[in-house]
Coordinates of N, CA, C and O and ligand atoms in Angstrom, one line a residue:
M1 N -0.3 -21.5 -8.0 CA -0.7 -21.5 -6.6 C -1.2 -20.1 -6.2 O -0.5 -19.1 -6.6
S2 N -2.3 -19.9 -5.5 CA -2.8 -18.6 -5.1 C -1.9 -18.1 -4.0 O -1.2 -18.8 -3.3
N3 N -2.0 -16.8 -3.8 CA -1.3 -16.2 -2.6 C -1.8 -16.8 -1.3 O -0.9 -17.0 -0.4
A4 N -3.1 -17.1 -1.2 CA -3.6 -17.7 0.0 C -2.9 -19.0 0.3 O -2.5 -19.3 1.4
E5 N -2.8 -19.8 -0.8 CA -2.1 -21.1 -0.6 C -0.6 -21.0 -0.3 O -0.1 -21.7 0.6
K6 N 0.0 -20.0 -0.9 CA 1.5 -19.9 -0.7 C 1.6 -19.4 0.8 O 2.6 -19.9 1.5
L7 N 0.8 -18.5 1.3 CA 0.9 -18.0 2.6 C 0.6 -19.1 3.6 O 1.2 -19.2 4.7
S8 N -0.4 -20.0 3.3 CA -0.7 -21.0 4.2 C 0.4 -22.0 4.4 O 0.7 -22.5 5.5
E9 N 1.2 -22.2 3.3 CA 2.4 -23.1 3.4 C 3.5 -22.4 4.3 O 4.1 -23.1 5.1
L10 N 3.6 -21.1 4.1 CA 4.6 -20.4 4.9 C 4.2 -20.4 6.4 O 5.0 -20.5 7.3
K11 N 2.9 -20.2 6.6 CA 2.4 -20.2 8.0 C 2.8 -21.6 8.7 O 3.2 -21.6 9.8
K12 N 2.6 -22.7 7.9 CA 2.9 -24.0 8.5 C 4.4 -24.0 8.9 O 4.7 -24.6 10.0
I13 N 5.3 -23.5 8.1 CA 6.7 -23.5 8.4 C 6.9 -22.7 9.7 O 7.6 -23.1 10.6
C14 N 6.3 -21.5 9.8 CA 6.4 -20.7 11.0 C 6.0 -21.4 12.2 O 6.5 -21.2 13.3
E15 N 4.9 -22.1 12.1 CA 4.3 -22.8 13.2 C 5.3 -23.9 13.8 O 5.2 -24.2 15.0
N16 N 6.2 -24.3 13.0 CA 7.2 -25.3 13.5 C 8.6 -24.6 13.8 O 9.6 -25.3 14.0
C17 N 8.6 -23.3 13.7 CA 9.9 -22.6 13.8 C 10.5 -22.6 15.2 O 9.7 -22.5 16.2
R18 N 11.8 -22.9 15.3 CA 12.5 -22.9 16.5 C 13.8 -22.1 16.4 O 14.8 -22.4 17.0
N19 N 13.7 -21.1 15.5 CA 14.9 -20.3 15.1 C 15.4 -19.4 16.3 O 16.6 -19.0 16.3
C20 N 14.5 -19.1 17.2 CA 15.0 -18.3 18.4 C 14.2 -18.9 19.6 O 13.4 -19.8 19.5
Q21 N 14.6 -18.3 20.8 CA 14.1 -18.9 22.0 C 12.5 -18.7 22.2 O 12.0 -19.3 23.1
L22 N 11.9 -17.8 21.4 CA 10.5 -17.5 21.7 C 9.5 -18.6 21.5 O 8.4 -18.6 22.0
Y23 N 10.0 -19.6 20.8 CA 9.1 -20.8 20.6 C 8.7 -21.5 22.0 O 7.7 -22.1 22.2
K24 N 9.6 -21.3 23.0 CA 9.5 -21.9 24.3 C 8.3 -21.3 25.1 O 7.7 -22.0 25.9
T25 N 8.1 -20.0 24.8 CA 7.1 -19.3 25.7 C 5.8 -19.0 24.9 O 4.8 -18.5 25.5
R26 N 5.8 -19.2 23.6 CA 4.6 -18.8 22.8 C 3.4 -19.8 23.1 O 3.6 -21.0 23.4
T27 N 2.2 -19.2 23.0 CA 1.0 -20.1 23.0 C 0.7 -20.4 21.5 O 0.5 -21.5 21.2
N28 N 0.7 -19.3 20.7 CA 0.4 -19.5 19.3 C 1.4 -18.7 18.5 O 1.9 -17.6 18.9
V29 N 1.8 -19.2 17.3 CA 2.5 -18.3 16.3 C 1.5 -17.4 15.7 O 0.3 -17.8 15.4
V30 N 1.8 -16.1 15.7 CA 0.9 -15.1 15.1 C 1.4 -14.7 13.8 O 2.3 -13.9 13.6
F31 N 0.7 -15.3 12.7 CA 1.3 -15.1 11.4 C 0.8 -13.9 10.7 O 1.5 -13.1 10.2
S32 N -0.6 -13.7 10.6 CA -1.1 -12.6 9.9 C -2.6 -12.6 10.0 O -3.2 -13.5 10.5
K33 N -3.2 -11.5 9.5 CA -4.7 -11.5 9.2 C -4.9 -10.6 8.0 O -4.0 -9.8 7.6
G34 N -6.1 -10.8 7.4 CA -6.4 -9.9 6.3 C -6.3 -10.5 4.9 O -6.3 -11.7 4.8
D35 N -6.3 -9.7 3.9 CA -6.4 -10.1 2.5 C -5.0 -10.5 1.9 O -4.1 -9.7 1.8
P36 N -4.9 -11.7 1.5 CA -3.6 -12.2 0.9 C -3.3 -11.5 -0.4 O -2.2 -11.6 -0.9
D37 N -4.3 -10.8 -1.0 CA -4.0 -10.1 -2.3 C -4.1 -8.6 -2.1 O -4.3 -7.8 -3.0
A38 N -3.8 -8.1 -0.8 CA -4.0 -6.7 -0.5 C -2.9 -5.8 -1.2 O -1.8 -6.3 -1.4
K39 N -3.4 -4.6 -1.5 CA -2.4 -3.6 -2.0 C -1.7 -3.0 -0.8 O -0.6 -2.4 -1.0
L40 N -2.3 -3.0 0.4 CA -1.8 -2.3 1.5 C -1.4 -3.3 2.6 O -2.2 -4.1 3.0
M41 N -0.1 -3.2 3.1 CA 0.3 -4.2 4.1 C 0.8 -3.4 5.4 O 1.5 -2.4 5.2
F42 N 0.3 -3.8 6.5 CA 0.8 -3.1 7.8 C 1.7 -4.1 8.5 O 1.4 -5.3 8.5
V43 N 2.8 -3.5 9.0 CA 3.7 -4.4 9.8 C 4.0 -3.8 11.1 O 4.5 -2.6 11.3
G44 N 3.6 -4.5 12.2 CA 3.7 -4.1 13.5 C 5.0 -4.7 14.1 O 5.9 -5.2 13.4
E45 N 5.1 -4.7 15.4 CA 6.3 -5.0 16.1 C 6.3 -6.5 16.4 O 7.1 -7.3 15.9
A46 N 5.4 -6.9 17.3 CA 5.4 -8.3 17.8 C 4.0 -8.6 18.5 O 3.4 -7.6 18.9
P47 N 3.6 -9.8 18.5 CA 2.3 -10.1 19.2 C 2.4 -9.7 20.7 O 3.4 -9.8 21.3
G48 N 1.2 -9.2 21.2 CA 1.1 -9.0 22.6 C 0.3 -10.2 23.2 O 0.2 -11.3 22.6
E49 N -0.2 -10.1 24.4 CA -0.8 -11.2 25.1 C -2.0 -11.7 24.4 O -2.2 -12.9 24.2
K50 N -2.9 -10.8 24.0 CA -4.2 -11.2 23.4 C -3.9 -11.9 22.0 O -4.6 -12.8 21.6
E51 N -2.9 -11.4 21.3 CA -2.5 -11.9 20.0 C -1.9 -13.3 20.2 O -2.2 -14.3 19.5
D52 N -1.1 -13.5 21.2 CA -0.5 -14.8 21.5 C -1.6 -15.8 21.9 O -1.5 -17.0 21.5
L53 N -2.6 -15.4 22.6 CA -3.6 -16.3 23.0 C -4.6 -16.6 21.8 O -5.1 -17.8 21.7
S54 N -4.8 -15.7 20.9 CA -5.8 -15.9 19.9 C -5.1 -16.4 18.6 O -5.8 -16.9 17.7
G55 N -3.8 -16.1 18.4 CA -3.1 -16.4 17.1 C -3.4 -15.4 16.0 O -3.0 -15.7 14.9
E56 N -4.0 -14.3 16.3 CA -4.2 -13.2 15.3 C -3.5 -11.9 15.7 O -3.6 -11.5 16.9
P57 N -2.9 -11.2 14.8 CA -2.3 -9.9 15.1 C -3.3 -8.8 15.4 O -4.4 -8.9 14.8
F58 N -2.9 -7.9 16.2 CA -3.7 -6.7 16.4 C -5.2 -6.9 16.7 O -6.1 -6.4 16.1
V59 N -5.4 -7.8 17.7 CA -6.8 -8.0 18.2 C -7.1 -7.3 19.5 O -8.2 -7.2 20.0
G60 N -6.0 -6.7 20.2 CA -6.2 -6.0 21.4 C -6.5 -4.6 21.2 O -7.0 -4.2 20.2
A61 N -6.3 -3.7 22.3 CA -6.6 -2.3 22.2 C -6.0 -1.6 21.1 O -6.6 -0.8 20.4
A62 N -4.7 -1.9 20.8 CA -4.0 -1.2 19.7 C -4.7 -1.6 18.3 O -4.8 -0.8 17.4
G63 N -5.1 -2.8 18.2 CA -5.8 -3.3 17.0 C -7.1 -2.6 16.8 O -7.5 -2.2 15.7
K64 N -7.8 -2.4 17.9 CA -9.1 -1.6 17.8 C -8.9 -0.2 17.2 O -9.6 0.3 16.4
L65 N -7.8 0.4 17.7 CA -7.4 1.7 17.2 C -7.0 1.7 15.8 O -7.4 2.6 15.0
L66 N -6.3 0.7 15.4 CA -5.9 0.5 14.0 C -7.2 0.4 13.1 O -7.3 1.1 12.1
D67 N -8.1 -0.4 13.5 CA -9.4 -0.5 12.8 C -10.1 0.8 12.6 O -10.7 1.1 11.6
K68 N -10.0 1.6 13.7 CA -10.7 2.9 13.7 C -10.1 3.8 12.6 O -10.8 4.4 11.8
Y69 N -8.7 3.8 12.5 CA -8.1 4.7 11.5 C -8.3 4.2 10.1 O -8.4 4.9 9.2
L70 N -8.3 2.8 10.0 CA -8.7 2.3 8.7 C -10.1 2.7 8.3 O -10.3 3.1 7.1
G71 N -11.0 2.7 9.2 CA -12.3 3.2 9.0 C -12.4 4.6 8.5 O -13.1 4.9 7.6
Y72 N -11.5 5.5 9.1 CA -11.5 6.9 8.7 C -11.2 7.0 7.2 O -11.6 8.0 6.6
I73 N -10.4 6.1 6.6 CA -10.1 6.2 5.2 C -10.9 5.2 4.4 O -10.5 4.9 3.3
G74 N -12.0 4.7 5.0 CA -12.9 3.9 4.2 C -12.5 2.5 4.0 O -12.9 1.8 3.1
L75 N -11.6 2.0 4.9 CA -11.1 0.6 4.7 C -11.5 -0.2 6.0 O -11.8 0.4 7.0
D76 N -11.4 -1.5 5.8 CA -11.6 -2.4 6.9 C -10.3 -3.2 7.0 O -9.6 -3.4 6.0
A77 N -10.1 -3.7 8.2 CA -8.8 -4.5 8.4 C -8.8 -5.7 7.4 O -7.7 -6.2 7.0
K78 N -10.0 -6.2 7.0 CA -10.0 -7.3 6.0 C -9.5 -6.9 4.6 O -9.2 -7.7 3.8
D79 N -9.5 -5.6 4.3 CA -9.0 -5.1 3.0 C -7.5 -5.0 3.0 O -6.9 -4.9 1.9
A80 N -6.8 -5.0 4.2 CA -5.4 -4.9 4.2 C -4.8 -6.2 4.7 O -5.5 -7.1 5.1
Y81 N -3.5 -6.3 4.6 CA -2.8 -7.5 5.2 C -2.0 -7.0 6.4 O -1.3 -6.0 6.3
V82 N -2.2 -7.7 7.5 CA -1.6 -7.2 8.8 C -0.7 -8.2 9.4 O -1.2 -9.4 9.5
C83 N 0.5 -7.9 9.7 CA 1.4 -8.9 10.3 C 2.4 -8.1 11.2 O 2.3 -6.9 11.4
N84 N 3.4 -8.8 11.7 CA 4.4 -8.2 12.6 C 5.8 -8.6 12.2 O 6.0 -9.6 11.4
I85 N 6.8 -7.9 12.7 CA 8.2 -8.3 12.5 C 8.4 -9.7 13.1 O 9.0 -10.6 12.5
L86 N 8.0 -9.8 14.4 CA 8.1 -11.1 15.1 C 6.8 -11.8 15.1 O 5.8 -11.2 15.3
K87 N 6.9 -13.1 14.9 CA 5.7 -13.9 14.8 C 5.3 -14.5 16.2 O 4.3 -15.1 16.4
C88 N 6.2 -14.4 17.2 CA 6.0 -14.9 18.5 C 6.1 -13.8 19.5 O 6.9 -12.9 19.4
R89 N 5.4 -13.9 20.6 CA 5.3 -12.9 21.6 C 6.6 -12.9 22.5 O 6.9 -13.9 23.1
P90 N 7.3 -11.7 22.6 CA 8.4 -11.6 23.6 C 7.8 -11.6 25.0 O 6.8 -10.9 25.2
P91 N 8.3 -12.3 26.0 CA 7.8 -12.4 27.3 C 7.6 -11.0 27.9 O 8.4 -10.1 27.7
K92 N 6.5 -10.7 28.5 CA 6.1 -9.4 29.1 C 6.2 -8.3 28.1 O 6.4 -7.1 28.5
N93 N 6.0 -8.6 26.8 CA 6.0 -7.6 25.8 C 7.2 -6.7 25.7 O 7.2 -5.6 25.3
R94 N 8.4 -7.3 26.1 CA 9.6 -6.5 26.0 C 9.9 -6.3 24.5 O 9.4 -7.0 23.7
D95 N 10.8 -5.3 24.3 CA 11.2 -5.1 22.9 C 11.9 -6.3 22.3 O 12.6 -7.1 23.0
P96 N 11.7 -6.6 21.0 CA 12.4 -7.7 20.4 C 13.9 -7.6 20.5 O 14.4 -6.5 20.4
L97 N 14.6 -8.7 20.7 CA 16.1 -8.7 20.7 C 16.5 -8.8 19.3 O 15.9 -9.4 18.4
P98 N 17.7 -8.2 19.0 CA 18.2 -8.2 17.6 C 18.3 -9.6 17.0 O 17.9 -9.8 15.9
Q99 N 18.7 -10.6 17.9 CA 18.8 -11.9 17.4 C 17.4 -12.5 17.0 O 17.3 -13.3 16.1
E100 N 16.4 -12.1 17.8 CA 15.0 -12.6 17.5 C 14.5 -12.0 16.1 O 13.9 -12.6 15.3
E101 N 14.8 -10.7 16.0 CA 14.4 -10.0 14.7 C 15.1 -10.7 13.5 O 14.5 -10.9 12.5
E102 N 16.4 -11.0 13.7 CA 17.2 -11.6 12.6 C 16.6 -13.0 12.3 O 16.6 -13.4 11.1
S103 N 16.2 -13.7 13.3 CA 15.7 -15.1 13.1 C 14.4 -15.0 12.4 O 14.0 -16.0 11.7
C104 N 13.6 -14.0 12.5 CA 12.2 -13.9 12.1 C 12.0 -13.1 10.8 O 11.1 -13.3 10.1
I105 N 13.0 -12.2 10.4 CA 12.7 -11.3 9.4 C 12.5 -11.9 8.0 O 11.8 -11.5 7.1
G106 N 13.2 -13.1 7.8 CA 13.0 -13.8 6.6 C 11.6 -14.2 6.3 O 11.2 -14.1 5.1
Y107 N 10.8 -14.5 7.3 CA 9.4 -14.8 7.1 C 8.6 -13.6 6.6 O 7.8 -13.7 5.7
L108 N 9.0 -12.4 7.1 CA 8.3 -11.2 6.7 C 8.6 -10.9 5.2 O 7.7 -10.6 4.5
W109 N 9.9 -11.1 4.9 CA 10.3 -10.8 3.5 C 9.6 -11.8 2.5 O 9.2 -11.4 1.4
K110 N 9.4 -13.0 3.0 CA 8.6 -14.0 2.1 C 7.2 -13.5 2.0 O 6.6 -13.6 0.9
Q111 N 6.6 -13.0 3.1 CA 5.2 -12.5 3.0 C 5.1 -11.4 2.0 O 4.2 -11.3 1.2
V112 N 6.1 -10.5 2.0 CA 6.1 -9.4 1.1 C 6.3 -9.9 -0.3 O 5.6 -9.4 -1.2
E113 N 7.2 -10.8 -0.5 CA 7.4 -11.4 -1.9 C 6.1 -12.1 -2.4 O 5.8 -11.9 -3.6
I114 N 5.4 -12.7 -1.6 CA 4.1 -13.4 -2.0 C 3.0 -12.3 -2.3 O 2.4 -12.4 -3.4
I115 N 2.8 -11.4 -1.4 CA 1.7 -10.5 -1.5 C 2.0 -9.4 -2.6 O 1.1 -8.9 -3.2
K116 N 3.2 -9.0 -2.6 CA 3.6 -7.9 -3.5 C 2.7 -6.7 -3.3 O 2.1 -6.2 -4.2
P117 N 2.7 -6.2 -2.0 CA 1.8 -5.0 -1.7 C 2.4 -3.8 -2.5 O 3.6 -3.7 -2.8
R118 N 1.5 -2.8 -2.8 CA 1.9 -1.6 -3.4 C 2.4 -0.6 -2.4 O 3.3 0.2 -2.7
V119 N 1.9 -0.8 -1.2 CA 2.2 0.2 -0.1 C 2.4 -0.6 1.2 O 1.6 -1.5 1.5
I120 N 3.5 -0.4 1.9 CA 3.8 -1.0 3.2 C 3.8 0.1 4.2 O 4.4 1.2 4.0
V121 N 3.1 -0.1 5.3 CA 3.0 0.9 6.4 C 3.6 0.2 7.7 O 3.0 -0.8 8.2
C122 N 4.6 0.8 8.2 CA 5.2 0.3 9.5 C 4.4 0.9 10.6 O 4.3 2.1 10.7
L123 N 4.0 0.0 11.6 CA 3.3 0.6 12.7 C 4.4 0.7 13.8 O 4.7 -0.3 14.5
G124 N 4.9 1.9 14.0 CA 5.8 2.2 15.1 C 7.3 2.1 14.7 O 7.7 1.6 13.6
R125 N 8.1 2.5 15.7 CA 9.5 2.7 15.6 C 10.2 1.3 15.2 O 11.1 1.3 14.4
I126 N 9.9 0.3 15.9 CA 10.6 -1.0 15.8 C 10.5 -1.5 14.4 O 11.5 -1.9 13.8
A127 N 9.3 -1.5 13.8 CA 9.2 -2.0 12.4 C 9.9 -1.0 11.5 O 10.5 -1.5 10.5
A128 N 9.8 0.3 11.7 CA 10.4 1.3 10.8 C 11.9 1.1 10.8 O 12.6 1.2 9.8
K129 N 12.5 0.9 12.0 CA 14.0 0.7 12.1 C 14.4 -0.6 11.3 O 15.5 -0.6 10.7
K130 N 13.6 -1.6 11.4 CA 14.0 -2.9 10.7 C 13.8 -2.8 9.2 O 14.5 -3.3 8.4
L131 N 12.6 -2.1 8.8 CA 12.3 -2.2 7.4 C 12.8 -1.0 6.6 O 13.1 -1.1 5.4
I132 N 12.9 0.2 7.2 CA 13.2 1.4 6.4 C 14.7 1.7 6.6 O 15.5 1.7 5.7
K133 N 15.1 2.1 7.8 CA 16.5 2.3 8.1 C 16.8 2.3 9.6 O 15.9 2.7 10.4
E134 N 18.0 1.9 10.0 CA 18.3 1.7 11.4 C 18.2 2.9 12.2 O 17.8 2.9 13.4
D135 N 18.4 4.1 11.6 CA 18.4 5.3 12.4 C 17.0 6.1 12.2 O 17.0 7.3 12.4
F136 N 16.0 5.3 11.9 CA 14.7 6.0 11.7 C 14.2 6.7 12.9 O 14.3 6.2 14.0
A137 N 13.8 8.0 12.7 CA 13.3 8.8 13.9 C 11.8 9.0 13.7 O 11.4 9.8 12.9
I138 N 11.0 8.2 14.5 CA 9.6 8.2 14.3 C 8.9 9.6 14.4 O 8.0 9.9 13.7
T139 N 9.4 10.4 15.4 CA 8.7 11.7 15.6 C 8.9 12.6 14.4 O 8.0 13.3 14.1
K140 N 10.1 12.5 13.8 CA 10.4 13.4 12.7 C 10.0 12.8 11.3 O 9.6 13.5 10.4
E141 N 10.0 11.5 11.2 CA 9.9 10.9 9.9 C 8.6 10.1 9.6 O 8.4 9.5 8.6
H142 N 7.7 10.1 10.6 CA 6.4 9.4 10.4 C 5.7 10.2 9.3 O 5.9 11.4 9.1
G143 N 4.9 9.4 8.5 CA 4.1 10.1 7.4 C 4.9 10.4 6.2 O 4.3 10.9 5.2
K144 N 6.2 10.1 6.1 CA 7.0 10.4 4.9 C 7.2 9.1 4.1 O 7.4 8.0 4.7
W145 N 7.2 9.2 2.8 CA 7.4 8.0 2.0 C 8.8 7.7 1.8 O 9.7 8.6 1.6
F146 N 9.2 6.5 1.9 CA 10.5 5.9 1.5 C 10.2 4.9 0.5 O 9.1 4.6 0.1
E147 N 11.3 4.2 0.0 CA 11.1 3.2 -1.0 C 12.0 2.0 -0.7 O 13.2 2.2 -0.3
I148 N 11.5 0.8 -0.7 CA 12.3 -0.4 -0.6 C 12.0 -1.3 -1.7 O 10.8 -1.7 -1.9
N149 N 13.0 -1.7 -2.5 CA 12.8 -2.6 -3.6 C 11.6 -2.1 -4.5 O 10.7 -2.9 -4.8
S150 N 11.5 -0.9 -4.8 CA 10.5 -0.2 -5.6 C 9.1 -0.3 -5.0 O 8.1 -0.1 -5.7
T151 N 9.0 -0.5 -3.7 CA 7.7 -0.5 -3.0 C 7.7 0.7 -2.1 O 8.7 1.0 -1.4
K152 N 6.6 1.5 -2.1 CA 6.5 2.7 -1.3 C 6.3 2.2 0.2 O 5.5 1.3 0.4
I153 N 7.0 2.8 1.1 CA 6.9 2.4 2.5 C 6.9 3.7 3.4 O 7.6 4.6 3.1
M154 N 6.1 3.6 4.4 CA 5.9 4.8 5.3 C 5.8 4.2 6.7 O 5.4 3.0 6.9
A155 N 6.2 5.0 7.7 CA 5.9 4.6 9.1 C 4.9 5.6 9.7 O 5.0 6.8 9.4
V156 N 4.0 5.0 10.5 CA 3.2 5.9 11.3 C 3.4 5.5 12.8 O 4.1 4.5 13.1
Y157 N 2.9 6.3 13.7 CA 3.0 5.9 15.1 C 2.4 4.6 15.4 O 1.4 4.2 14.7
H158 N 2.9 3.8 16.3 CA 2.3 2.6 16.7 C 0.9 3.0 17.4 O 0.9 3.9 18.3
P159 N -0.2 2.3 17.1 CA -1.4 2.7 17.8 C -1.3 2.7 19.3 O -2.0 3.5 19.9
A160 N -0.5 1.8 19.9 CA -0.3 1.8 21.3 C 0.2 3.1 21.8 O -0.1 3.5 22.9
A161 N 1.0 3.8 21.0 CA 1.6 5.1 21.4 C 0.5 6.1 21.5 O 0.6 7.1 22.3
L162 N -0.5 6.0 20.7 CA -1.6 7.0 20.7 C -2.4 6.8 22.0 O -3.0 7.7 22.5
L163 N -2.5 5.5 22.5 CA -3.2 5.3 23.7 C -2.5 6.0 24.9 O -3.1 6.5 25.8
R164 N -1.1 6.0 24.8 CA -0.3 6.7 25.9 C -0.3 8.2 25.7 O -0.3 8.9 26.7
D165 N -0.3 8.7 24.4 CA -0.2 10.1 24.2 C -1.3 10.5 23.1 O -1.0 10.5 21.9
P166 N -2.5 10.9 23.6 CA -3.5 11.3 22.6 C -3.2 12.4 21.7 O -3.8 12.6 20.7
H167 N -2.2 13.2 22.1 CA -1.8 14.3 21.2 C -1.3 13.8 19.8 O -1.3 14.6 18.8
K168 N -0.9 12.6 19.7 CA -0.4 12.0 18.5 C -1.5 11.7 17.5 O -1.3 11.4 16.3
K169 N -2.8 11.8 18.0 CA -3.9 11.3 17.1 C -4.1 12.2 15.9 O -4.4 11.7 14.8
E170 N -3.8 13.5 16.0 CA -4.0 14.4 14.8 C -3.0 14.0 13.7 O -3.3 13.9 12.6
D171 N -1.7 13.8 14.1 CA -0.7 13.4 13.1 C -1.1 12.0 12.5 O -0.9 11.8 11.3
M172 N -1.6 11.1 13.3 CA -2.0 9.8 12.8 C -3.1 9.9 11.7 O -3.0 9.3 10.7
L173 N -4.0 10.8 11.9 CA -5.1 11.0 10.9 C -4.5 11.6 9.6 O -4.8 11.1 8.5
V174 N -3.6 12.6 9.7 CA -3.0 13.1 8.6 C -2.2 12.0 7.8 O -2.3 11.9 6.6
D175 N -1.5 11.2 8.5 CA -0.7 10.1 7.9 C -1.6 9.1 7.2 O -1.4 8.7 6.1
F176 N -2.8 8.8 7.8 CA -3.7 7.9 7.1 C -4.3 8.5 5.9 O -4.6 7.8 4.9
E177 N -4.5 9.8 5.9 CA -5.0 10.5 4.7 C -4.0 10.4 3.6 O -4.3 10.3 2.4
T178 N -2.7 10.6 4.0 CA -1.6 10.4 3.0 C -1.7 9.0 2.4 O -1.5 8.9 1.2
I179 N -1.9 8.0 3.2 CA -1.9 6.6 2.7 C -3.1 6.5 1.8 O -3.0 5.9 0.7
A180 N -4.3 7.0 2.2 CA -5.5 6.9 1.3 C -5.3 7.5 0.0 O -5.7 7.0 -1.1
K181 N -4.6 8.7 0.0 CA -4.3 9.4 -1.3 C -3.5 8.5 -2.2 O -3.7 8.4 -3.4
E182 N -2.5 7.9 -1.7 CA -1.6 7.0 -2.4 C -2.4 5.9 -3.0 O -2.2 5.5 -4.2
L183 N -3.2 5.3 -2.2 CA -4.0 4.1 -2.7 C -5.0 4.5 -3.8 O -5.2 3.8 -4.7
E184 N -5.5 5.7 -3.7 CA -6.5 6.2 -4.7 C -5.7 6.4 -6.0 O -6.3 6.2 -7.1
S185 N -4.4 6.7 -5.9 CA -3.7 7.0 -7.2 C -3.2 5.7 -7.9 O -2.6 5.8 -9.0
L186 N -3.4 4.6 -7.3 CA -2.8 3.3 -7.9 C -3.7 2.8 -9.0 O -4.9 3.0 -8.9
Ligands
URA201 N1 1.3 -4.7 18.9 C1 2.0 -5.1 17.8 O1 3.0 -4.5 17.4 N2 1.5 -6.2 17.1 C2 0.4 -6.8 17.5 O2 0.0 -7.8 16.8 C3 -0.3 -6.3 18.6 C4 0.2 -5.3 19.3

């Protein structure tokens, strides 16, 4: 079975998921977008309003900014695999609750198992805390490589944080250049 087929089966399971309360308020399950065979995987926090309505991750303002940074390193969102810790939108975009993360994280690990990306990039603090370490400090530790199950993993600022604080843009560019260097070396 191809990765695309395996992911499509997993997506169907997610679409029927009622493991936490978010199924009651979702419009769509937001599973992923991009290349099922990608070397590079991005993991964000949770769908926002535009994502909930369209069923695709990172289609709003933060997504446009992510596309821009991918463009800086010569990539397109279609070349990477993009998903979130939570597959359903928390009401009013509040932070995910620990119980929601616990209910959903198994789907993310299955996505990782199927795709076997060479590099995982957490978009923001929430994904970094869940995937890298509980006490992850985004201001100090963004742009640094860690390893989980022999896969290189890094966190960068969440693109939405750059919209609030443009001073972070320079660091974001440096971090994307670090990602590009790693991909070139593979
Ligand atoms: N923010 C996220 O973390 N994920 C999305 O899909 C959109 C915005």
